[in-house]
PDB file of C-alpha atoms (C1' of nucleotides) in Angstrom:
ATOM      1  CA  MET A   1     -50.495 119.942 131.869  1.00  0.00           C
ATOM      2  CA  ARG A   2     -47.537 118.160 133.010  1.00  0.00           C
ATOM      3  CA  ILE A   3     -43.893 118.758 131.103  1.00  0.00           C
ATOM      4  CA  LEU A   4     -40.359 116.879 131.926  1.00  0.00           C
ATOM      5  CA  THR A   5     -36.944 116.853 131.524  1.00  0.00           C
ATOM      6  CA  TRP A   6     -34.495 114.286 132.131  1.00  0.00           C
ATOM      7  CA  ASN A   7     -30.821 113.573 130.700  1.00  0.00           C
ATOM      8  CA  ILE A   8     -31.928 109.481 129.518  1.00  0.00           C
ATOM      9  CA  ASN A   9     -27.893 109.088 128.848  1.00  0.00           C
ATOM     10  CA  SER A  10     -28.994 106.826 125.849  1.00  0.00           C
ATOM     11  CA  VAL A  11     -32.496 106.690 125.229  1.00  0.00           C
ATOM     12  CA  ARG A  12     -31.471 102.151 123.525  1.00  0.00           C
ATOM     13  CA  LEU A  13     -30.299 101.538 126.947  1.00  0.00           C
ATOM     14  CA  ARG A  14     -32.909 102.837 129.676  1.00  0.00           C
ATOM     15  CA  MET A  15     -36.937 102.006 127.523  1.00  0.00           C
ATOM     16  CA  PRO A  16     -37.182 100.127 129.618  1.00  0.00           C
ATOM     17  CA  LEU A  17     -37.431 102.962 132.920  1.00  0.00           C
ATOM     18  CA  LEU A  18     -38.570 105.529 130.150  1.00  0.00           C
ATOM     19  CA  LYS A  19     -42.176 102.636 130.652  1.00  0.00           C
ATOM     20  CA  LYS A  20     -41.792 103.278 133.951  1.00  0.00           C
ATOM     21  CA  LEU A  21     -41.711 106.948 133.439  1.00  0.00           C
ATOM     22  CA  VAL A  22     -44.655 106.533 131.922  1.00  0.00           C
ATOM     23  CA  ARG A  23     -46.753 104.487 134.185  1.00  0.00           C
ATOM     24  CA  GLU A  24     -45.678 106.747 137.080  1.00  0.00           C
ATOM     25  CA  CYS A  25     -46.169 110.787 135.975  1.00  0.00           C
ATOM     26  CA  ALA A  26     -47.984 110.571 132.849  1.00  0.00           C
ATOM     27  CA  PRO A  27     -46.712 113.381 131.440  1.00  0.00           C
ATOM     28  CA  ASP A  28     -47.898 115.129 128.041  1.00  0.00           C
ATOM     29  CA  MET A  29     -44.705 115.867 126.710  1.00  0.00           C
ATOM     30  CA  ILE A  30     -41.804 114.535 128.295  1.00  0.00           C
ATOM     31  CA  CYS A  31     -38.584 115.919 127.265  1.00  0.00           C
ATOM     32  CA  LEU A  32     -35.358 114.033 126.566  1.00  0.00           C
ATOM     33  CA  GLN A  33     -31.141 114.618 126.136  1.00  0.00           C
ATOM     34  CA  GLU A  34     -27.924 112.447 125.587  1.00  0.00           C
ATOM     35  CA  THR A  35     -30.537 109.789 124.199  1.00  0.00           C
ATOM     36  CA  LYS A  36     -26.936 109.060 121.906  1.00  0.00           C
ATOM     37  CA  THR A  37     -28.962 107.535 119.112  1.00  0.00           C
ATOM     38  CA  PRO A  38     -28.673 108.439 115.410  1.00  0.00           C
ATOM     39  CA  ASP A  39     -33.130 109.268 114.177  1.00  0.00           C
ATOM     40  CA  ASP A  40     -33.232 106.205 112.436  1.00  0.00           C
ATOM     41  CA  LEU A  41     -31.718 103.882 115.409  1.00  0.00           C
ATOM     42  CA  PHE A  42     -35.039 106.010 118.207  1.00  0.00           C
ATOM     43  CA  PRO A  43     -36.970 103.628 119.729  1.00  0.00           C
ATOM     44  CA  LEU A  44     -39.812 105.729 118.393  1.00  0.00           C
ATOM     45  CA  ARG A  45     -42.684 102.146 117.501  1.00  0.00           C
ATOM     46  CA  ASP A  46     -42.417 101.447 120.928  1.00  0.00           C
ATOM     47  CA  VAL A  47     -42.717 105.476 122.680  1.00  0.00           C
ATOM     48  CA  GLU A  48     -45.917 105.096 119.895  1.00  0.00           C
ATOM     49  CA  LYS A  49     -46.852 102.105 122.179  1.00  0.00           C
ATOM     50  CA  ALA A  50     -46.297 104.222 125.435  1.00  0.00           C
ATOM     51  CA  GLY A  51     -48.354 107.070 124.306  1.00  0.00           C
ATOM     52  CA  TYR A  52     -46.476 109.273 122.956  1.00  0.00           C
ATOM     53  CA  ALA A  53     -48.382 109.942 119.122  1.00  0.00           C
ATOM     54  CA  TYR A  54     -45.669 113.103 118.178  1.00  0.00           C
ATOM     55  CA  THR A  55     -42.177 113.036 117.976  1.00  0.00           C
ATOM     56  CA  HIS A  56     -39.304 115.643 117.664  1.00  0.00           C
ATOM     57  CA  ILE A  57     -36.488 114.027 117.770  1.00  0.00           C
ATOM     58  CA  HIS A  58     -32.933 115.239 116.556  1.00  0.00           C
ATOM     59  CA  GLY A  59     -30.204 112.894 117.637  1.00  0.00           C
ATOM     60  CA  MET A  60     -26.541 111.350 115.781  1.00  0.00           C
ATOM     61  CA  LYS A  61     -23.773 108.396 117.320  1.00  0.00           C
ATOM     62  CA  SER A  62     -22.901 108.364 120.875  1.00  0.00           C
ATOM     63  CA  TYR A  63     -23.167 111.814 121.487  1.00  0.00           C
ATOM     64  CA  ASN A  64     -25.742 114.776 122.558  1.00  0.00           C
ATOM     65  CA  GLY A  65     -28.844 113.959 120.502  1.00  0.00           C
ATOM     66  CA  VAL A  66     -32.143 116.211 121.898  1.00  0.00           C
ATOM     67  CA  ALA A  67     -36.200 114.723 121.794  1.00  0.00           C
ATOM     68  CA  ILE A  68     -39.600 116.198 122.553  1.00  0.00           C
ATOM     69  CA  LEU A  69     -41.890 113.795 122.818  1.00  0.00           C
ATOM     70  CA  SER A  70     -45.324 114.093 123.190  1.00  0.00           C
ATOM     71  CA  LYS A  71     -49.599 113.558 123.617  1.00  0.00           C
ATOM     72  CA  ILE A  72     -50.373 117.053 122.293  1.00  0.00           C
ATOM     73  CA  PRO A  73     -49.687 118.006 118.775  1.00  0.00           C
ATOM     74  CA  PHE A  74     -47.136 120.265 117.253  1.00  0.00           C
ATOM     75  CA  THR A  75     -47.934 123.861 115.326  1.00  0.00           C
ATOM     76  CA  THR A  76     -44.216 123.929 114.710  1.00  0.00           C
ATOM     77  CA  THR A  77     -40.847 121.808 115.085  1.00  0.00           C
ATOM     78  CA  GLU A  78     -37.428 123.601 114.566  1.00  0.00           C
ATOM     79  CA  ILE A  79     -34.046 122.296 114.524  1.00  0.00           C
ATOM     80  CA  HIS A  80     -31.523 124.775 116.234  1.00  0.00           C
ATOM     81  CA  HIS A  81     -27.691 124.294 115.196  1.00  0.00           C
ATOM     82  CA  ARG A  82     -25.814 126.229 117.040  1.00  0.00           C
ATOM     83  CA  VAL A  83     -22.184 127.645 118.083  1.00  0.00           C
ATOM     84  CA  GLY A  84     -21.204 126.848 114.458  1.00  0.00           C
ATOM     85  CA  ARG A  85     -22.025 123.140 115.085  1.00  0.00           C
ATOM     86  CA  GLU A  86     -24.300 120.345 114.575  1.00  0.00           C
ATOM     87  CA  ASP A  87     -23.980 118.479 116.902  1.00  0.00           C
ATOM     88  CA  CYS A  88     -27.711 117.516 118.201  1.00  0.00           C
ATOM     89  CA  ARG A  89     -28.078 120.189 121.639  1.00  0.00           C
ATOM     90  CA  HIS A  90     -31.543 122.783 120.441  1.00  0.00           C
ATOM     91  CA  ILE A  91     -34.713 121.241 119.269  1.00  0.00           C
ATOM     92  CA  ALA A  92     -37.944 123.752 119.457  1.00  0.00           C
ATOM     93  CA  ALA A  93     -41.627 123.530 119.324  1.00  0.00           C
ATOM     94  CA  HIS A  94     -44.517 125.024 119.483  1.00  0.00           C
ATOM     95  CA  VAL A  95     -48.944 123.364 120.786  1.00  0.00           C
ATOM     96  CA  GLN A  96     -51.708 125.365 120.915  1.00  0.00           C
ATOM     97  CA  VAL A  97     -53.513 125.770 124.279  1.00  0.00           C
ATOM     98  CA  ALA A  98     -56.998 126.266 124.708  1.00  0.00           C
ATOM     99  CA  GLU A  99     -55.918 129.231 127.554  1.00  0.00           C
ATOM    100  CA  PHE A 100     -53.669 131.382 124.568  1.00  0.00           C
ATOM    101  CA  LYS A 101     -54.335 131.847 121.605  1.00  0.00           C
ATOM    102  CA  LYS A 102     -50.427 132.879 120.565  1.00  0.00           C
ATOM    103  CA  PRO A 103     -48.377 129.198 120.139  1.00  0.00           C
ATOM    104  CA  VAL A 104     -46.850 127.901 123.767  1.00  0.00           C
ATOM    105  CA  GLN A 105     -42.808 127.283 123.273  1.00  0.00           C
ATOM    106  CA  ILE A 106     -41.500 124.113 124.345  1.00  0.00           C
ATOM    107  CA  HIS A 107     -38.023 124.775 124.315  1.00  0.00           C
ATOM    108  CA  CYS A 108     -35.280 121.527 124.959  1.00  0.00           C
ATOM    109  CA  LEU A 109     -31.770 121.740 125.897  1.00  0.00           C
ATOM    110  CA  TYR A 110     -28.448 120.530 125.831  1.00  0.00           C
ATOM    111  CA  ILE A 111     -25.733 122.989 127.313  1.00  0.00           C
ATOM    112  CA  PRO A 112     -22.476 121.434 126.807  1.00  0.00           C
ATOM    113  CA  ALA A 113     -21.111 120.200 129.769  1.00  0.00           C
ATOM    114  CA  GLY A 114     -17.853 122.432 129.418  1.00  0.00           C
ATOM    115  CA  GLY A 115     -15.256 119.089 130.598  1.00  0.00           C
ATOM    116  CA  ASP A 116     -13.297 119.566 133.282  1.00  0.00           C
ATOM    117  CA  VAL A 117     -10.628 122.212 133.697  1.00  0.00           C
ATOM    118  CA  PRO A 118     -12.730 126.130 133.989  1.00  0.00           C
ATOM    119  CA  ASP A 119     -10.415 127.815 131.791  1.00  0.00           C
ATOM    120  CA  ARG A 120     -11.012 129.096 128.054  1.00  0.00           C
ATOM    121  CA  THR A 121      -7.418 129.470 127.107  1.00  0.00           C
ATOM    122  CA  VAL A 122      -6.416 125.991 127.612  1.00  0.00           C
ATOM    123  CA  ASN A 123      -9.848 124.161 127.912  1.00  0.00           C
ATOM    124  CA  ASP A 124     -12.397 124.602 124.656  1.00  0.00           C
ATOM    125  CA  LYS A 125     -14.696 122.533 125.577  1.00  0.00           C
ATOM    126  CA  PHE A 126     -14.767 125.494 128.476  1.00  0.00           C
ATOM    127  CA  GLY A 127     -15.173 127.720 125.348  1.00  0.00           C
ATOM    128  CA  HIS A 128     -17.451 125.550 123.031  1.00  0.00           C
ATOM    129  CA  LYS A 129     -19.981 125.717 126.776  1.00  0.00           C
ATOM    130  CA  LEU A 130     -19.659 130.068 127.582  1.00  0.00           C
ATOM    131  CA  ASP A 131     -20.036 130.660 124.087  1.00  0.00           C
ATOM    132  CA  PHE A 132     -22.419 128.195 123.647  1.00  0.00           C
ATOM    133  CA  VAL A 133     -25.055 130.014 126.466  1.00  0.00           C
ATOM    134  CA  ASP A 134     -24.191 133.620 125.236  1.00  0.00           C
ATOM    135  CA  GLU A 135     -25.650 132.533 121.805  1.00  0.00           C
ATOM    136  CA  MET A 136     -28.260 131.351 123.597  1.00  0.00           C
ATOM    137  CA  ALA A 137     -29.178 134.758 125.762  1.00  0.00           C
ATOM    138  CA  GLY A 138     -29.090 136.742 122.401  1.00  0.00           C
ATOM    139  CA  TRP A 139     -30.677 134.197 120.331  1.00  0.00           C
ATOM    140  CA  PHE A 140     -33.931 134.035 123.268  1.00  0.00           C
ATOM    141  CA  ALA A 141     -34.210 137.851 123.976  1.00  0.00           C
ATOM    142  CA  LYS A 142     -34.522 137.778 119.971  1.00  0.00           C
ATOM    143  CA  GLU A 143     -37.399 135.333 119.181  1.00  0.00           C
ATOM    144  CA  GLY A 144     -38.982 136.540 123.006  1.00  0.00           C
ATOM    145  CA  LYS A 145     -40.309 139.149 120.972  1.00  0.00           C
ATOM    146  CA  SER A 146     -43.005 137.127 119.241  1.00  0.00           C
ATOM    147  CA  GLY A 147     -44.481 137.680 121.947  1.00  0.00           C
ATOM    148  CA  ASP A 148     -45.208 133.536 122.213  1.00  0.00           C
ATOM    149  CA  PRO A 149     -44.672 131.676 126.132  1.00  0.00           C
ATOM    150  CA  MET A 150     -42.323 129.558 126.579  1.00  0.00           C
ATOM    151  CA  ILE A 151     -40.541 127.421 128.739  1.00  0.00           C
ATOM    152  CA  ALA A 152     -36.886 126.340 128.613  1.00  0.00           C
ATOM    153  CA  LEU A 153     -35.991 123.496 129.692  1.00  0.00           C
ATOM    154  CA  GLY A 154     -33.333 120.178 129.824  1.00  0.00           C
ATOM    155  CA  ASP A 155     -29.958 119.890 130.930  1.00  0.00           C
ATOM    156  CA  PHE A 156     -28.191 122.751 131.577  1.00  0.00           C
ATOM    157  CA  ASN A 157     -24.880 121.503 133.170  1.00  0.00           C
ATOM    158  CA  ILE A 158     -24.687 124.722 135.850  1.00  0.00           C
ATOM    159  CA  ALA A 159     -26.316 124.782 138.942  1.00  0.00           C
ATOM    160  CA  PRO A 160     -26.573 128.227 139.483  1.00  0.00           C
ATOM    161  CA  LEU A 161     -27.253 129.205 142.966  1.00  0.00           C
ATOM    162  CA  GLU A 162     -24.957 128.628 146.409  1.00  0.00           C
ATOM    163  CA  HIS A 163     -27.946 125.509 147.397  1.00  0.00           C
ATOM    164  CA  ASP A 164     -27.973 123.930 143.905  1.00  0.00           C
ATOM    165  CA  VAL A 165     -24.706 122.515 145.294  1.00  0.00           C
ATOM    166  CA  TRP A 166     -23.735 120.780 147.776  1.00  0.00           C
ATOM    167  CA  SER A 167     -20.970 122.558 148.720  1.00  0.00           C
ATOM    168  CA  HIS A 168     -21.118 126.215 148.027  1.00  0.00           C
ATOM    169  CA  LYS A 169     -17.058 126.398 148.906  1.00  0.00           C
ATOM    170  CA  GLN A 170     -15.447 123.576 147.112  1.00  0.00           C
ATOM    171  CA  LEU A 171     -17.437 124.079 144.031  1.00  0.00           C
ATOM    172  CA  LEU A 172     -16.332 127.776 143.161  1.00  0.00           C
ATOM    173  CA  ASP A 173     -13.732 125.864 141.188  1.00  0.00           C
ATOM    174  CA  VAL A 174     -15.607 123.160 139.926  1.00  0.00           C
ATOM    175  CA  VAL A 175     -17.275 123.442 136.055  1.00  0.00           C
ATOM    176  CA  SER A 176     -21.046 123.686 136.190  1.00  0.00           C
ATOM    177  CA  HIS A 177     -20.723 125.496 139.540  1.00  0.00           C
ATOM    178  CA  THR A 178     -18.153 128.181 138.556  1.00  0.00           C
ATOM    179  CA  PRO A 179     -18.341 132.046 138.736  1.00  0.00           C
ATOM    180  CA  VAL A 180     -18.263 132.870 135.382  1.00  0.00           C
ATOM    181  CA  GLU A 181     -20.432 130.203 133.648  1.00  0.00           C
ATOM    182  CA  VAL A 182     -23.382 131.588 136.395  1.00  0.00           C
ATOM    183  CA  GLU A 183     -22.426 135.240 134.811  1.00  0.00           C
ATOM    184  CA  LYS A 184     -23.425 134.365 131.648  1.00  0.00           C
ATOM    185  CA  LEU A 185     -26.455 131.103 131.666  1.00  0.00           C
ATOM    186  CA  THR A 186     -27.686 134.889 134.525  1.00  0.00           C
ATOM    187  CA  ALA A 187     -27.301 136.414 131.478  1.00  0.00           C
ATOM    188  CA  MET A 188     -29.655 133.914 129.608  1.00  0.00           C
ATOM    189  CA  GLN A 189     -31.703 134.129 132.179  1.00  0.00           C
ATOM    190  CA  ASP A 190     -32.298 137.559 132.347  1.00  0.00           C
ATOM    191  CA  SER A 191     -32.672 137.957 128.549  1.00  0.00           C
ATOM    192  CA  LEU A 192     -36.031 136.968 128.260  1.00  0.00           C
ATOM    193  CA  LYS A 193     -36.775 137.812 131.895  1.00  0.00           C
ATOM    194  CA  TRP A 194     -37.157 133.835 132.507  1.00  0.00           C
ATOM    195  CA  HIS A 195     -38.192 132.576 135.661  1.00  0.00           C
ATOM    196  CA  ASP A 196     -36.807 129.730 137.409  1.00  0.00           C
ATOM    197  CA  ALA A 197     -40.763 126.841 137.483  1.00  0.00           C
ATOM    198  CA  ILE A 198     -38.151 125.156 139.781  1.00  0.00           C
ATOM    199  CA  ARG A 199     -37.167 127.145 141.875  1.00  0.00           C
ATOM    200  CA  HIS A 200     -40.946 128.781 142.426  1.00  0.00           C
ATOM    201  CA  PHE A 201     -42.035 126.068 144.745  1.00  0.00           C
ATOM    202  CA  VAL A 202     -38.653 125.190 146.064  1.00  0.00           C
ATOM    203  CA  PRO A 203     -36.828 127.732 148.464  1.00  0.00           C
ATOM    204  CA  ASP A 204     -33.544 128.937 147.533  1.00  0.00           C
ATOM    205  CA  ASP A 205     -31.860 128.323 150.705  1.00  0.00           C
ATOM    206  CA  GLN A 206     -33.602 124.810 150.175  1.00  0.00           C
ATOM    207  CA  LYS A 207     -30.764 122.683 149.190  1.00  0.00           C
ATOM    208  CA  CYS A 208     -31.964 120.798 145.756  1.00  0.00           C
ATOM    209  CA  TYR A 209     -30.313 118.431 143.375  1.00  0.00           C
ATOM    210  CA  THR A 210     -30.973 117.086 139.496  1.00  0.00           C
ATOM    211  CA  TRP A 211     -26.913 115.287 138.944  1.00  0.00           C
ATOM    212  CA  TRP A 212     -25.947 112.689 141.341  1.00  0.00           C
ATOM    213  CA  SER A 213     -22.061 111.209 139.862  1.00  0.00           C
ATOM    214  CA  TYR A 214     -21.810 108.207 139.240  1.00  0.00           C
ATOM    215  CA  ARG A 215     -18.238 107.489 141.371  1.00  0.00           C
ATOM    216  CA  ASN A 216     -19.727 107.651 144.332  1.00  0.00           C
ATOM    217  CA  ARG A 217     -19.848 104.171 146.136  1.00  0.00           C
ATOM    218  CA  ASP A 218     -23.628 105.358 147.742  1.00  0.00           C
ATOM    219  CA  TRP A 219     -24.896 108.447 145.717  1.00  0.00           C
ATOM    220  CA  LYS A 220     -27.848 109.268 148.547  1.00  0.00           C
ATOM    221  CA  LYS A 221     -25.448 108.648 151.818  1.00  0.00           C
ATOM    222  CA  SER A 222     -22.770 111.308 150.682  1.00  0.00           C
ATOM    223  CA  ASN A 223     -25.529 112.716 148.949  1.00  0.00           C
ATOM    224  CA  ARG A 224     -23.089 115.244 146.706  1.00  0.00           C
ATOM    225  CA  GLY A 225     -25.492 116.343 144.051  1.00  0.00           C
ATOM    226  CA  ARG A 226     -26.596 118.917 141.956  1.00  0.00           C
ATOM    227  CA  ARG A 227     -28.794 120.558 140.261  1.00  0.00           C
ATOM    228  CA  LEU A 228     -28.097 120.672 136.461  1.00  0.00           C
ATOM    229  CA  ASP A 229     -30.974 120.687 134.672  1.00  0.00           C
ATOM    230  CA  HIS A 230     -33.527 122.851 134.550  1.00  0.00           C
ATOM    231  CA  ILE A 231     -37.352 124.548 133.481  1.00  0.00           C
ATOM    232  CA  TRP A 232     -37.653 127.994 133.220  1.00  0.00           C
ATOM    233  CA  VAL A 233     -41.261 129.684 132.084  1.00  0.00           C
ATOM    234  CA  THR A 234     -41.616 132.537 130.766  1.00  0.00           C
ATOM    235  CA  LYS A 235     -43.874 135.691 133.606  1.00  0.00           C
ATOM    236  CA  THR A 236     -47.223 134.777 131.534  1.00  0.00           C
ATOM    237  CA  LEU A 237     -46.859 131.164 132.818  1.00  0.00           C
ATOM    238  CA  VAL A 238     -46.479 132.082 136.025  1.00  0.00           C
ATOM    239  CA  PRO A 239     -49.505 132.228 137.345  1.00  0.00           C
ATOM    240  CA  HIS A 240     -50.380 129.281 135.253  1.00  0.00           C
ATOM    241  CA  LEU A 241     -48.116 127.400 137.287  1.00  0.00           C
ATOM    242  CA  THR A 242     -48.906 123.981 139.888  1.00  0.00           C
ATOM    243  CA  GLY A 243     -47.040 122.003 140.724  1.00  0.00           C
ATOM    244  CA  HIS A 244     -43.175 120.392 139.596  1.00  0.00           C
ATOM    245  CA  ASP A 245     -41.581 117.002 141.195  1.00  0.00           C
ATOM    246  CA  ILE A 246     -37.773 115.886 141.116  1.00  0.00           C
ATOM    247  CA  LEU A 247     -38.186 112.159 140.400  1.00  0.00           C
ATOM    248  CA  ALA A 248     -34.810 112.025 143.007  1.00  0.00           C
ATOM    249  CA  ALA A 249     -36.356 107.647 143.683  1.00  0.00           C
ATOM    250  CA  ALA A 250     -35.417 107.270 139.912  1.00  0.00           C
ATOM    251  CA  ARG A 251     -31.306 107.716 140.708  1.00  0.00           C
ATOM    252  CA  ASP A 252     -31.972 104.016 142.588  1.00  0.00           C
ATOM    253  CA  TRP A 253     -33.707 102.229 139.589  1.00  0.00           C
ATOM    254  CA  GLU A 254     -31.413  99.748 137.818  1.00  0.00           C
ATOM    255  CA  LYS A 255     -29.417 100.771 135.735  1.00  0.00           C
ATOM    256  CA  PRO A 256     -29.616 104.767 136.568  1.00  0.00           C
ATOM    257  CA  SER A 257     -28.671 107.894 134.191  1.00  0.00           C
ATOM    258  CA  ASP A 258     -26.978 110.004 136.770  1.00  0.00           C
ATOM    259  CA  HIS A 259     -29.998 112.653 136.087  1.00  0.00           C
ATOM    260  CA  VAL A 260     -33.099 112.498 137.159  1.00  0.00           C
ATOM    261  CA  PRO A 261     -36.484 113.461 135.836  1.00  0.00           C
ATOM    262  CA  VAL A 262     -37.933 116.626 136.590  1.00  0.00           C
ATOM    263  CA  MET A 263     -41.801 118.627 136.047  1.00  0.00           C
ATOM    264  CA  ILE A 264     -44.105 121.051 136.552  1.00  0.00           C
ATOM    265  CA  ASP A 265     -47.874 120.444 136.642  1.00  0.00           C
ATOM    266  CA  LEU A 266     -49.290 123.672 134.784  1.00  0.00           C
ATOM    267  CA  ASP A 267     -52.576 124.129 134.452  1.00  0.00           C
ATOM    268  CA  LEU A 268     -53.153 124.699 130.932  1.00  0.00           C
ATOM    269  CA  LYS A 269     -55.961 122.764 128.118  1.00  0.00           C
ATOM    270  CA  ALA A 270     -54.281 121.451 124.743  1.00  0.00           C
ATOM    271  CA  ALA A 271     -56.946 123.740 122.845  1.00  0.00           C
TER     272      ALA A 271
ATOM    273  C1'  DA B   1      -4.700 114.553 145.830  1.00  0.00           C
ATOM    274  C1'  DT B   2      -6.320 111.628 144.121  1.00  0.00           C
ATOM    275  C1'  DG B   3      -9.102 109.006 141.667  1.00  0.00           C
ATOM    276  C1'  DG B   4     -13.191 107.250 141.706  1.00  0.00           C
ATOM    277  C1'  DT B   5     -18.251 105.039 136.742  1.00  0.00           C
ATOM    278  C1'  DA B   6     -20.491 105.316 133.419  1.00  0.00           C
ATOM    279  C1'  DG B   7     -22.447 105.016 127.523  1.00  0.00           C
ATOM    280  C1'  DG B   8     -20.453 104.131 122.903  1.00  0.00           C
ATOM    281  C1'  DT B   9     -17.316 102.750 120.339  1.00  0.00           C
ATOM    282  C1'  DA B  10     -13.708 100.280 118.815  1.00  0.00           C
ATOM    283  C1'  DC B  11      -8.882 100.647 121.689  1.00  0.00           C
ATOM    284  C1'  DC B  12     -10.873 106.611 123.203  1.00  0.00           C
ATOM    285  C1'  DC B  13     -13.966 109.546 123.301  1.00  0.00           C
ATOM    286  C1'  DT B  14     -17.445 112.631 126.742  1.00  0.00           C
ATOM    287  C1'  DA B  15     -19.790 112.101 130.885  1.00  0.00           C
TER     288       DA B  15
END
DNA sequence: ATGGTAGGTACCCTA
């Protein structure tokens, strides 16, 4: 089973790139963020033609929006409203695999970016981000009691480790890498003993990025990246991890997203 | 220290 996450930054604009991604990677499940599309305008017919018969979408006009596209049927789908808003940032789908009695839960997340100023007293967006991560930590702690194997993936908008950013020192006061955000994300990770599936394969002392700003003349030359997109798995899934890829080449596709697709392979078969 | 680019929408928001 191959599962992939991508902040696509407008699904309607980037349908040709989504098709290219399918041709190159053939994931079984694709989790998208920032689809920026109300559900009635989502290009579902194209997605079905590309081989994804099962879809769970939750979008709105202009902002945010998440989607799960799948070749594997869902046993359950969920929409979660977070911190008192209905802003399309968390959906889940459950799939049955042969290896487990319990369903595997897939959680597609788009954590708020948090604005520019890392101080909640002057920037509400930063407060919203911190509260969102706090709420997820509490919610996962409870949901974990189901005993279901779980995968959480998406654009978390936080680069927690020193080598998840191009300069740890220069980004300590930049939203996405501040100590308070890292502390909250770490608490969310501890809530369910989540394992970072990408760092499972990439050593902590090795630079690793999934996002490069549009504002650099030459993203590859300056290489000022951050690892904002994550795939986490619970303990029972760790022995099933067989591979990973970060499609940095997608940053050079025509009209690219500023995020690149991130994927893992698990030796699980649909039931 | 500053401003740089992109997408969606409607002349400005968010990233």
